[in-house]
Amino acid sequence: MDACNPNGSGLTLSQLATALAEGHLSSEAIVSGCLDRIRRDDPTLNAFVALADDALSLARESDARRRSGLARGSLDGIPLAVKDLFDVAGLPTRGGSNARPPTPAPASSCPVKRLQDAGMIVLGKTATVELGCGGWGTQSASPIPRNPWNVGEHCVPGGSSSGSAVAVAAGLAPIALGSDTGGSVRIPAGFCGIVGFKPSPGLVPLDGVIPYSPTHDVVGLLGQTVEDVRTVFTALLQGGGTAGGMSQGSVTPLRIGDLEDVELDTVTPEIQALYRAALVRLAHAGHRVGRFHSPERLETYSALAGHLALYEAYAIHGAAIEATPELFGPVVRNRILSGRAMPPHEAMIAERRQHQRRFDAAMCGFDLIALPTCPDGAIPVSAVDEDHVPTVFTRFANYLDLPALSIPIGFTARGMPVGLQFAARRHDDTMLLSFAAEAERTIDSPVPRQRATLCRVAA
């Protein structure tokens, strides 16, 4: 893929917004370029499950507003990919499942509507793991999206926001909406070498989004840079919640917690080396890095989060699965049906509150903690074990209501991207985004430079 051409290929969202504001590019050219790349590459990548038929006409309307001095803001005319758990007016919401009808949604979900009101243009719906239930990105009624970093072997994209991550990583869209219940934005971001952000819960309404576990579900974003994600997150907050923490200016030295060695026993040596090297760079930049002692192993929080999520998923989807089991994939069907055997909901919620209080106390000496996004890079689809999902370092943030974000920091020996995750205290979203933008510059990962020159995927 070309690093840059007249339709904006290879440019970040921020660069596209500047080009639009300065008149160097039109929205029609940008959207047309995205659609051309989708038509060229997506028959192999499988990132999209449906395309909007009004994207080009909406781009022309955006250009007309801009010429008249009536642009709705910096995002007016920027294209957007949307995970197929979100309603988009005029497109069906299948949720990666054969059980949902192909009926077009009458209205857009709240998150999509807020971005449409800001002038963003939906290109189409992206593939998702069925009902958002899975971390590898391999269980869906639609073809499994292909990780664009390996053209020779079908490697996992990560889930459940699989298509959204592939679309951004492969340059089919500059930004994408996803959702995150236990890592569903951060895991695919880590595997695909992009930025994935899970905000604190409750900041962006989930009206019009297929639920999985309401206690854990949040809207998430996948983009090329932290700045791109921060810009769109600000638009999502318009008229809604506010994120706390410091301003978007320079970041003062922060207290960063790193993991104890015992927490890394499932992490490959090369991921551990990249993780420690990134922390050294942050320390050299003036941040204080110290050992974080979690009240419980992260895998304990992961297991507890999984139990609570399955209970809630069964409460929402169990009746439909029991009535028409043949319409659901066997892995997702059996996973959700196991929610029948979970402890009482009230007891799990009370236990969760206790763990949150204890973890909050442990975080008092830190502004945020740093940890690998996944124990390894993306593996071949053929090597996936669905009984062992890659969520050990991600679910804890949903369970404890923490904002978390993944940035790329390097490559495995197989040439697959590696993610570094930061988690901040509840509602410190603004601080987290400001710090992550600086960390992105400090670590200076080779992944973005390599992503700009990803080879064209032959259809």
Short mmCIF file of C-alpha atoms in Angstrom, two decimals:
data_model
loop_
_atom_site.label_atom_id
_atom_site.label_comp_id
_atom_site.label_asym_id
_atom_site.label_seq_id
_atom_site.Cartn_x
_atom_site.Cartn_y
_atom_site.Cartn_z
CA MET A 1 0.00 0.00 0.00
CA ASP A 2 1.31 3.42 -0.88
CA ALA A 3 2.31 5.57 2.05
CA CYS A 4 0.43 8.51 0.57
CA ASN A 5 -1.52 9.26 -2.61
CA PRO A 6 -4.10 11.80 -3.78
CA ASN A 7 -6.97 10.01 -2.02
CA GLY A 8 -5.31 9.98 1.39
CA SER A 9 -4.12 6.38 1.54
CA GLY A 10 -1.64 5.91 4.38
CA LEU A 11 -2.59 9.10 6.21
CA THR A 12 -3.73 9.10 9.82
CA LEU A 13 -7.09 10.52 10.78
CA SER A 14 -5.41 13.66 12.09
CA GLN A 15 -3.55 14.11 8.81
CA LEU A 16 -6.76 13.60 6.84
CA ALA A 17 -8.55 16.19 8.98
CA THR A 18 -5.74 18.69 8.33
CA ALA A 19 -5.80 17.97 4.59
CA LEU A 20 -9.56 18.54 4.52
CA ALA A 21 -9.31 21.79 6.51
CA GLU A 22 -6.56 23.11 4.23
CA GLY A 23 -8.34 22.08 1.05
CA HIS A 24 -5.70 19.57 -0.08
CA LEU A 25 -8.17 16.69 -0.09
CA SER A 26 -11.91 16.34 -0.46
CA SER A 27 -14.08 13.98 1.53
CA GLU A 28 -15.25 12.45 -1.73
CA ALA A 29 -11.66 11.58 -2.68
CA ILE A 30 -10.93 10.11 0.77
CA VAL A 31 -14.10 8.01 0.89
CA SER A 32 -13.67 6.91 -2.71
CA GLY A 33 -10.11 5.82 -1.93
CA CYS A 34 -11.28 3.77 1.07
CA LEU A 35 -13.97 2.08 -1.01
CA ASP A 36 -11.45 1.31 -3.76
CA ARG A 37 -9.11 -0.32 -1.25
CA ILE A 38 -11.99 -2.27 0.27
CA ARG A 39 -13.01 -3.58 -3.14
CA ARG A 40 -9.40 -4.49 -3.91
CA ASP A 41 -8.25 -6.04 -0.63
CA ASP A 42 -11.27 -7.09 1.39
CA PRO A 43 -12.10 -10.24 -0.62
CA THR A 44 -8.97 -11.61 1.07
CA LEU A 45 -9.03 -9.68 4.37
CA ASN A 46 -12.72 -10.29 5.21
CA ALA A 47 -12.84 -7.16 7.37
CA PHE A 48 -16.26 -5.91 6.18
CA VAL A 49 -19.58 -7.72 6.21
CA ALA A 50 -21.67 -4.91 4.67
CA LEU A 51 -20.99 -1.60 2.92
CA ALA A 52 -23.09 1.55 3.15
CA ASP A 53 -24.54 2.62 -0.19
CA ASP A 54 -24.70 6.31 0.74
CA ALA A 55 -21.05 6.91 1.71
CA LEU A 56 -20.09 8.80 -1.44
CA SER A 57 -23.22 10.95 -1.47
CA LEU A 58 -22.63 11.85 2.18
CA ALA A 59 -19.02 12.72 1.32
CA ARG A 60 -20.22 15.12 -1.36
CA GLU A 61 -22.60 16.72 1.15
CA SER A 62 -19.70 17.13 3.57
CA ASP A 63 -17.59 18.81 0.88
CA ALA A 64 -20.48 21.17 0.14
CA ARG A 65 -20.75 22.11 3.83
CA ARG A 66 -17.03 22.78 4.00
CA ARG A 67 -17.08 24.98 0.89
CA SER A 68 -19.93 26.96 2.46
CA GLY A 69 -18.08 27.40 5.75
CA LEU A 70 -20.53 25.12 7.54
CA ALA A 71 -18.30 22.17 8.38
CA ARG A 72 -19.40 20.47 11.59
CA GLY A 73 -15.87 20.27 12.92
CA SER A 74 -12.58 18.56 12.24
CA LEU A 75 -14.21 15.14 11.76
CA ASP A 76 -16.66 16.28 9.09
CA GLY A 77 -16.06 14.11 6.02
CA ILE A 78 -13.82 11.53 7.73
CA PRO A 79 -14.77 7.88 7.00
CA LEU A 80 -15.53 5.41 9.78
CA ALA A 81 -15.86 1.62 10.03
CA VAL A 82 -18.38 0.23 12.52
CA LYS A 83 -18.35 -3.14 14.29
CA ASP A 84 -21.42 -5.19 13.46
CA LEU A 85 -22.75 -5.03 17.01
CA PHE A 86 -23.74 -1.37 16.53
CA ASP A 87 -26.94 -0.36 14.75
CA VAL A 88 -26.36 1.79 11.68
CA ALA A 89 -29.50 3.16 10.04
CA GLY A 90 -30.15 1.32 6.77
CA LEU A 91 -27.79 -1.60 7.46
CA PRO A 92 -28.59 -4.90 9.20
CA THR A 93 -27.05 -5.69 12.58
CA ARG A 94 -26.19 -9.39 12.43
CA GLY A 95 -23.69 -9.50 15.31
CA GLY A 96 -21.67 -12.17 13.54
CA SER A 97 -24.59 -14.59 13.93
CA ASN A 98 -26.99 -16.45 11.66
CA ALA A 99 -29.61 -16.10 14.36
CA ARG A 100 -30.22 -12.41 13.73
CA PRO A 101 -32.38 -11.31 10.77
CA PRO A 102 -30.94 -9.29 7.87
CA THR A 103 -33.41 -6.48 8.54
CA PRO A 104 -31.94 -2.97 8.19
CA ALA A 105 -31.81 -1.02 11.44
CA PRO A 106 -34.29 1.88 11.47
CA ALA A 107 -31.91 4.17 13.36
CA SER A 108 -28.27 4.37 14.31
CA SER A 109 -27.02 3.45 17.77
CA CYS A 110 -26.14 6.30 20.11
CA PRO A 111 -22.35 6.09 19.52
CA VAL A 112 -22.74 5.95 15.74
CA LYS A 113 -25.29 8.78 15.75
CA ARG A 114 -22.92 11.02 17.72
CA LEU A 115 -20.16 10.49 15.17
CA GLN A 116 -22.56 10.94 12.25
CA ASP A 117 -23.72 14.20 13.81
CA ALA A 118 -20.05 15.25 13.85
CA GLY A 119 -20.00 14.64 10.08
CA MET A 120 -18.25 11.26 10.04
CA ILE A 121 -19.24 8.92 7.22
CA VAL A 122 -19.92 5.23 7.83
CA LEU A 123 -18.20 3.07 5.21
CA GLY A 124 -19.83 -0.12 6.40
CA LYS A 125 -20.08 -2.78 9.09
CA THR A 126 -17.06 -4.84 10.14
CA ALA A 127 -16.87 -8.48 11.15
CA THR A 128 -17.26 -9.46 14.77
CA VAL A 129 -17.03 -12.67 16.74
CA GLU A 130 -20.57 -14.00 17.19
CA LEU A 131 -22.35 -11.79 19.74
CA GLY A 132 -18.95 -10.41 20.78
CA CYS A 133 -18.02 -13.70 22.49
CA GLY A 134 -14.36 -14.53 21.85
CA GLY A 135 -10.83 -13.15 22.00
CA TRP A 136 -9.16 -14.82 19.00
CA GLY A 137 -11.53 -13.42 16.35
CA THR A 138 -12.27 -16.86 14.93
CA GLN A 139 -15.92 -17.60 15.75
CA SER A 140 -18.38 -15.91 13.39
CA ALA A 141 -21.00 -16.70 10.78
CA SER A 142 -18.91 -14.63 8.34
CA PRO A 143 -15.40 -15.57 7.12
CA ILE A 144 -12.62 -15.05 9.66
CA PRO A 145 -10.80 -11.74 9.04
CA ARG A 146 -7.18 -12.15 8.04
CA ASN A 147 -4.42 -10.45 10.01
CA PRO A 148 -2.78 -8.24 7.33
CA TRP A 149 0.72 -8.67 8.77
CA ASN A 150 1.10 -12.17 7.34
CA VAL A 151 0.19 -12.58 3.67
CA GLY A 152 1.44 -16.17 3.59
CA GLU A 153 -0.56 -17.67 6.46
CA HIS A 154 -3.98 -16.96 7.91
CA CYS A 155 -3.23 -15.58 11.39
CA VAL A 156 -5.76 -14.51 13.99
CA PRO A 157 -6.94 -10.88 13.96
CA GLY A 158 -7.99 -10.89 17.61
CA GLY A 159 -11.54 -10.50 18.82
CA SER A 160 -14.16 -9.70 19.15
CA SER A 161 -13.62 -6.44 17.19
CA SER A 162 -11.78 -8.43 14.54
CA GLY A 163 -12.92 -6.71 11.36
CA SER A 164 -12.51 -3.23 12.82
CA ALA A 165 -8.86 -3.90 13.70
CA VAL A 166 -8.06 -5.42 10.30
CA ALA A 167 -9.77 -2.53 8.49
CA VAL A 168 -7.63 0.06 10.29
CA ALA A 169 -4.38 -1.92 10.15
CA ALA A 170 -4.75 -2.57 6.42
CA GLY A 171 -5.65 1.03 5.57
CA LEU A 172 -9.25 0.32 4.57
CA ALA A 173 -10.52 2.87 7.11
CA PRO A 174 -8.70 5.47 9.24
CA ILE A 175 -10.70 4.73 12.41
CA ALA A 176 -13.19 2.14 13.61
CA LEU A 177 -15.74 1.65 16.34
CA GLY A 178 -15.50 -1.48 18.42
CA SER A 179 -16.75 -2.70 21.76
CA ASP A 180 -14.80 -4.13 24.68
CA THR A 181 -16.17 -6.60 27.24
CA GLY A 182 -12.96 -8.38 28.19
CA GLY A 183 -10.36 -7.10 25.75
CA SER A 184 -12.35 -7.04 22.52
CA VAL A 185 -10.74 -3.78 21.37
CA ARG A 186 -7.30 -4.10 22.94
CA ILE A 187 -6.56 -7.68 21.88
CA PRO A 188 -7.18 -7.11 18.15
CA ALA A 189 -5.33 -3.80 18.38
CA GLY A 190 -2.35 -5.64 19.88
CA PHE A 191 -2.41 -8.42 17.30
CA CYS A 192 -2.87 -6.01 14.37
CA GLY A 193 -0.35 -3.34 15.39
CA ILE A 194 -2.68 -0.40 16.01
CA VAL A 195 -4.09 1.56 18.97
CA GLY A 196 -7.09 0.22 20.88
CA PHE A 197 -8.82 2.20 23.61
CA LYS A 198 -11.33 0.96 26.21
CA PRO A 199 -12.79 3.92 28.16
CA SER A 200 -14.18 3.87 31.67
CA PRO A 201 -17.72 2.46 31.69
CA GLY A 202 -20.71 4.74 31.42
CA LEU A 203 -19.09 7.59 29.50
CA VAL A 204 -20.67 6.66 26.15
CA PRO A 205 -24.22 5.21 26.10
CA LEU A 206 -24.64 1.75 24.59
CA ASP A 207 -28.16 2.29 23.24
CA GLY A 208 -28.50 0.40 19.96
CA VAL A 209 -25.52 -1.91 20.60
CA ILE A 210 -26.04 -5.68 20.98
CA PRO A 211 -25.23 -6.42 24.64
CA TYR A 212 -23.14 -9.29 25.92
CA SER A 213 -22.34 -8.42 29.53
CA PRO A 214 -23.83 -5.04 30.53
CA THR A 215 -21.60 -4.89 33.62
CA HIS A 216 -18.48 -5.02 31.44
CA ASP A 217 -19.55 -3.75 27.98
CA VAL A 218 -18.07 -0.44 26.82
CA VAL A 219 -17.72 1.34 23.49
CA GLY A 220 -14.13 1.26 22.22
CA LEU A 221 -12.07 2.75 19.42
CA LEU A 222 -9.37 1.41 17.11
CA GLY A 223 -7.08 3.82 15.27
CA GLN A 224 -3.59 4.31 13.89
CA THR A 225 -2.46 6.71 16.62
CA VAL A 226 -3.46 7.72 20.13
CA GLU A 227 -4.21 11.22 18.85
CA ASP A 228 -6.67 9.81 16.31
CA VAL A 229 -8.44 7.82 19.01
CA ARG A 230 -8.49 10.78 21.39
CA THR A 231 -10.04 13.03 18.75
CA VAL A 232 -12.90 10.64 18.04
CA PHE A 233 -13.40 9.85 21.73
CA THR A 234 -13.91 13.58 22.34
CA ALA A 235 -16.67 13.57 19.72
CA LEU A 236 -18.27 10.52 21.36
CA LEU A 237 -18.39 12.42 24.65
CA GLN A 238 -20.24 15.39 23.19
CA GLY A 239 -23.50 15.75 25.05
CA GLY A 240 -22.59 12.83 27.31
CA GLY A 241 -20.12 11.96 30.04
CA THR A 242 -16.86 13.65 30.83
CA ALA A 243 -13.49 12.01 31.27
CA GLY A 244 -11.33 13.03 34.20
CA GLY A 245 -7.61 13.46 34.60
CA MET A 246 -5.13 15.99 33.34
CA SER A 247 -5.53 18.12 30.24
CA GLN A 248 -4.25 17.20 26.79
CA GLY A 249 -1.07 19.19 27.31
CA SER A 250 2.33 17.87 28.31
CA VAL A 251 2.43 15.00 30.78
CA THR A 252 4.29 15.47 34.04
CA PRO A 253 6.37 12.51 35.24
CA LEU A 254 4.00 9.76 36.28
CA ARG A 255 4.23 6.77 38.59
CA ILE A 256 4.03 3.63 36.46
CA GLY A 257 3.55 0.18 37.93
CA ASP A 258 5.10 -2.81 36.19
CA LEU A 259 4.13 -6.42 36.75
CA GLU A 260 5.74 -8.88 39.09
CA ASP A 261 7.62 -11.68 37.36
CA VAL A 262 5.08 -14.27 38.48
CA GLU A 263 2.39 -12.45 36.50
CA LEU A 264 4.42 -12.95 33.31
CA ASP A 265 4.75 -16.72 33.50
CA THR A 266 2.50 -17.20 30.45
CA VAL A 267 4.25 -14.51 28.41
CA THR A 268 6.79 -15.51 25.76
CA PRO A 269 10.39 -14.40 26.39
CA GLU A 270 10.42 -12.09 23.37
CA ILE A 271 7.23 -10.33 24.52
CA GLN A 272 8.74 -9.95 28.00
CA ALA A 273 11.88 -8.42 26.49
CA LEU A 274 9.88 -5.88 24.45
CA TYR A 275 7.77 -5.06 27.51
CA ARG A 276 10.80 -4.44 29.74
CA ALA A 277 12.57 -2.43 27.01
CA ALA A 278 9.54 -0.15 26.64
CA LEU A 279 9.49 0.46 30.40
CA VAL A 280 13.18 1.37 30.32
CA ARG A 281 12.45 4.00 27.67
CA LEU A 282 9.64 5.43 29.76
CA ALA A 283 11.92 5.56 32.80
CA HIS A 284 14.60 7.34 30.78
CA ALA A 285 11.93 9.87 29.78
CA GLY A 286 11.52 10.77 33.46
CA HIS A 287 8.64 8.58 34.58
CA ARG A 288 8.99 6.60 37.78
CA VAL A 289 8.63 2.88 37.20
CA GLY A 290 8.09 0.62 40.21
CA ARG A 291 6.81 -2.84 40.93
CA PHE A 292 3.02 -3.05 41.23
CA HIS A 293 1.70 -5.63 43.68
CA SER A 294 -1.80 -6.62 42.64
CA PRO A 295 -4.04 -7.86 45.45
CA GLU A 296 -4.85 -10.88 43.27
CA ARG A 297 -3.24 -12.48 40.25
CA LEU A 298 -4.58 -10.94 37.04
CA GLU A 299 -5.67 -14.41 35.95
CA THR A 300 -7.94 -14.50 39.02
CA TYR A 301 -9.68 -11.31 37.93
CA SER A 302 -9.87 -12.72 34.41
CA ALA A 303 -11.64 -15.85 35.62
CA LEU A 304 -14.07 -13.88 37.78
CA ALA A 305 -14.83 -11.51 34.93
CA GLY A 306 -15.46 -14.45 32.64
CA HIS A 307 -17.95 -16.02 35.05
CA LEU A 308 -19.88 -12.78 35.48
CA ALA A 309 -19.92 -12.12 31.74
CA LEU A 310 -21.21 -15.62 30.96
CA TYR A 311 -23.99 -15.27 33.54
CA GLU A 312 -25.12 -12.02 31.93
CA ALA A 313 -24.69 -13.32 28.38
CA TYR A 314 -26.87 -16.31 29.20
CA ALA A 315 -29.51 -14.04 30.75
CA ILE A 316 -29.61 -12.03 27.52
CA HIS A 317 -29.09 -14.65 24.81
CA GLY A 318 -29.75 -17.98 26.52
CA ALA A 319 -33.44 -18.29 25.61
CA ALA A 320 -32.75 -17.70 21.91
CA ILE A 321 -29.90 -20.21 21.91
CA GLU A 322 -32.02 -22.85 23.63
CA ALA A 323 -34.92 -22.25 21.23
CA THR A 324 -32.84 -22.42 18.03
CA PRO A 325 -29.44 -23.90 18.90
CA GLU A 326 -28.70 -24.78 15.28
CA LEU A 327 -28.49 -21.08 14.37
CA PHE A 328 -25.50 -20.46 16.64
CA GLY A 329 -21.91 -21.56 16.27
CA PRO A 330 -21.08 -24.49 18.59
CA VAL A 331 -18.23 -22.74 20.42
CA VAL A 332 -20.21 -19.59 21.22
CA ARG A 333 -23.38 -21.59 21.89
CA ASN A 334 -21.72 -23.85 24.44
CA ARG A 335 -19.79 -20.98 25.99
CA ILE A 336 -22.91 -18.91 26.64
CA LEU A 337 -24.98 -21.88 27.80
CA SER A 338 -22.35 -22.53 30.46
CA GLY A 339 -23.58 -19.30 32.07
CA ARG A 340 -26.49 -21.30 33.50
CA ALA A 341 -24.13 -22.82 36.07
CA MET A 342 -22.61 -19.61 37.39
CA PRO A 343 -23.10 -18.35 40.98
CA PRO A 344 -25.94 -15.93 41.79
CA HIS A 345 -25.54 -12.56 40.08
CA GLU A 346 -25.86 -10.54 43.31
CA ALA A 347 -23.04 -12.50 44.92
CA MET A 348 -20.73 -11.98 41.94
CA ILE A 349 -21.46 -8.24 41.86
CA ALA A 350 -20.78 -7.94 45.61
CA GLU A 351 -17.50 -9.84 45.20
CA ARG A 352 -16.57 -7.55 42.32
CA ARG A 353 -17.07 -4.46 44.48
CA GLN A 354 -14.76 -5.90 47.14
CA HIS A 355 -12.07 -6.58 44.56
CA GLN A 356 -12.45 -3.07 43.17
CA ARG A 357 -11.92 -1.52 46.59
CA ARG A 358 -8.82 -3.61 47.22
CA PHE A 359 -7.38 -2.86 43.79
CA ASP A 360 -8.11 0.85 44.15
CA ALA A 361 -6.11 0.83 47.38
CA ALA A 362 -3.19 -0.93 45.65
CA MET A 363 -3.28 1.70 42.88
CA CYS A 364 -2.90 4.58 45.32
CA GLY A 365 0.85 4.71 44.77
CA PHE A 366 0.56 4.70 40.97
CA ASP A 367 -0.99 6.77 38.21
CA LEU A 368 -1.24 3.76 35.92
CA ILE A 369 0.11 0.29 35.37
CA ALA A 370 1.85 -1.09 32.28
CA LEU A 371 1.53 -4.65 31.08
CA PRO A 372 1.64 -6.72 27.88
CA THR A 373 -1.58 -6.64 25.88
CA CYS A 374 -1.32 -10.36 25.06
CA PRO A 375 1.06 -13.16 26.09
CA ASP A 376 2.18 -13.66 22.47
CA GLY A 377 1.75 -12.20 19.02
CA ALA A 378 -0.93 -13.36 16.60
CA ILE A 379 -0.81 -17.09 15.95
CA PRO A 380 -2.09 -19.07 12.96
CA VAL A 381 -5.82 -19.71 12.95
CA SER A 382 -5.02 -23.42 12.71
CA ALA A 383 -3.23 -23.27 16.10
CA VAL A 384 -6.09 -21.68 18.07
CA ASP A 385 -7.34 -23.43 21.20
CA GLU A 386 -10.78 -21.95 21.90
CA ASP A 387 -10.61 -23.17 25.51
CA HIS A 388 -7.70 -20.79 26.19
CA VAL A 389 -8.57 -17.25 25.13
CA PRO A 390 -5.89 -14.48 25.19
CA THR A 391 -7.61 -12.34 27.82
CA VAL A 392 -5.43 -12.77 30.92
CA PHE A 393 -4.08 -9.19 30.69
CA THR A 394 -7.27 -7.49 29.49
CA ARG A 395 -10.34 -8.76 31.36
CA PHE A 396 -9.17 -7.33 34.67
CA ALA A 397 -9.73 -3.78 33.40
CA ASN A 398 -13.38 -4.50 32.59
CA TYR A 399 -13.87 -6.29 35.90
CA LEU A 400 -12.36 -3.38 37.85
CA ASP A 401 -13.88 -0.58 35.69
CA LEU A 402 -10.49 0.78 34.61
CA PRO A 403 -9.81 2.65 31.35
CA ALA A 404 -7.14 0.85 29.34
CA LEU A 405 -5.33 1.35 26.07
CA SER A 406 -2.97 -0.70 23.88
CA ILE A 407 -0.22 0.73 21.66
CA PRO A 408 2.18 -1.20 19.39
CA ILE A 409 5.78 -1.52 20.61
CA GLY A 410 7.50 -3.96 18.26
CA PHE A 411 7.41 -7.29 16.47
CA THR A 412 7.83 -10.94 17.32
CA ALA A 413 10.46 -12.96 15.49
CA ARG A 414 7.64 -14.09 13.20
CA GLY A 415 7.03 -10.47 12.20
CA MET A 416 3.74 -10.06 14.07
CA PRO A 417 3.03 -6.88 16.08
CA VAL A 418 3.23 -6.71 19.87
CA GLY A 419 1.08 -4.47 22.05
CA LEU A 420 1.83 -2.68 25.31
CA GLN A 421 -1.16 -1.89 27.50
CA PHE A 422 -1.69 0.88 30.03
CA ALA A 423 -4.49 0.88 32.59
CA ALA A 424 -5.36 3.91 34.71
CA ARG A 425 -7.60 4.50 37.67
CA ARG A 426 -11.32 4.69 37.06
CA HIS A 427 -12.36 7.84 35.14
CA ASP A 428 -8.76 8.95 34.52
CA ASP A 429 -9.38 8.55 30.79
CA THR A 430 -8.05 11.96 29.78
CA MET A 431 -4.83 11.43 31.72
CA LEU A 432 -4.43 7.97 30.17
CA LEU A 433 -4.85 9.31 26.64
CA SER A 434 -2.44 12.18 27.25
CA PHE A 435 0.18 9.87 28.69
CA ALA A 436 -0.28 7.26 25.96
CA ALA A 437 0.25 9.87 23.26
CA GLU A 438 3.55 10.81 24.88
CA ALA A 439 4.50 7.15 25.43
CA GLU A 440 3.84 6.48 21.76
CA ARG A 441 6.42 9.13 20.85
CA THR A 442 8.88 8.05 23.54
CA ILE A 443 8.87 4.36 22.66
CA ASP A 444 8.97 5.19 18.93
CA SER A 445 7.85 1.74 17.83
CA PRO A 446 8.78 0.55 14.32
CA VAL A 447 5.26 -0.82 13.84
CA PRO A 448 3.61 2.37 12.48
CA ARG A 449 6.40 2.87 9.95
CA GLN A 450 6.11 -0.72 8.79
CA ARG A 451 2.31 -0.50 8.70
CA ALA A 452 2.51 2.38 6.22
CA THR A 453 4.31 0.09 3.82
CA LEU A 454 2.28 -3.07 4.29
CA CYS A 455 2.35 -5.01 1.06
CA ARG A 456 -0.75 -4.93 -1.08
CA VAL A 457 -2.85 -8.00 -0.27
CA ALA A 458 -3.69 -9.73 -3.52
CA ALA A 459 -7.33 -10.70 -3.78
#
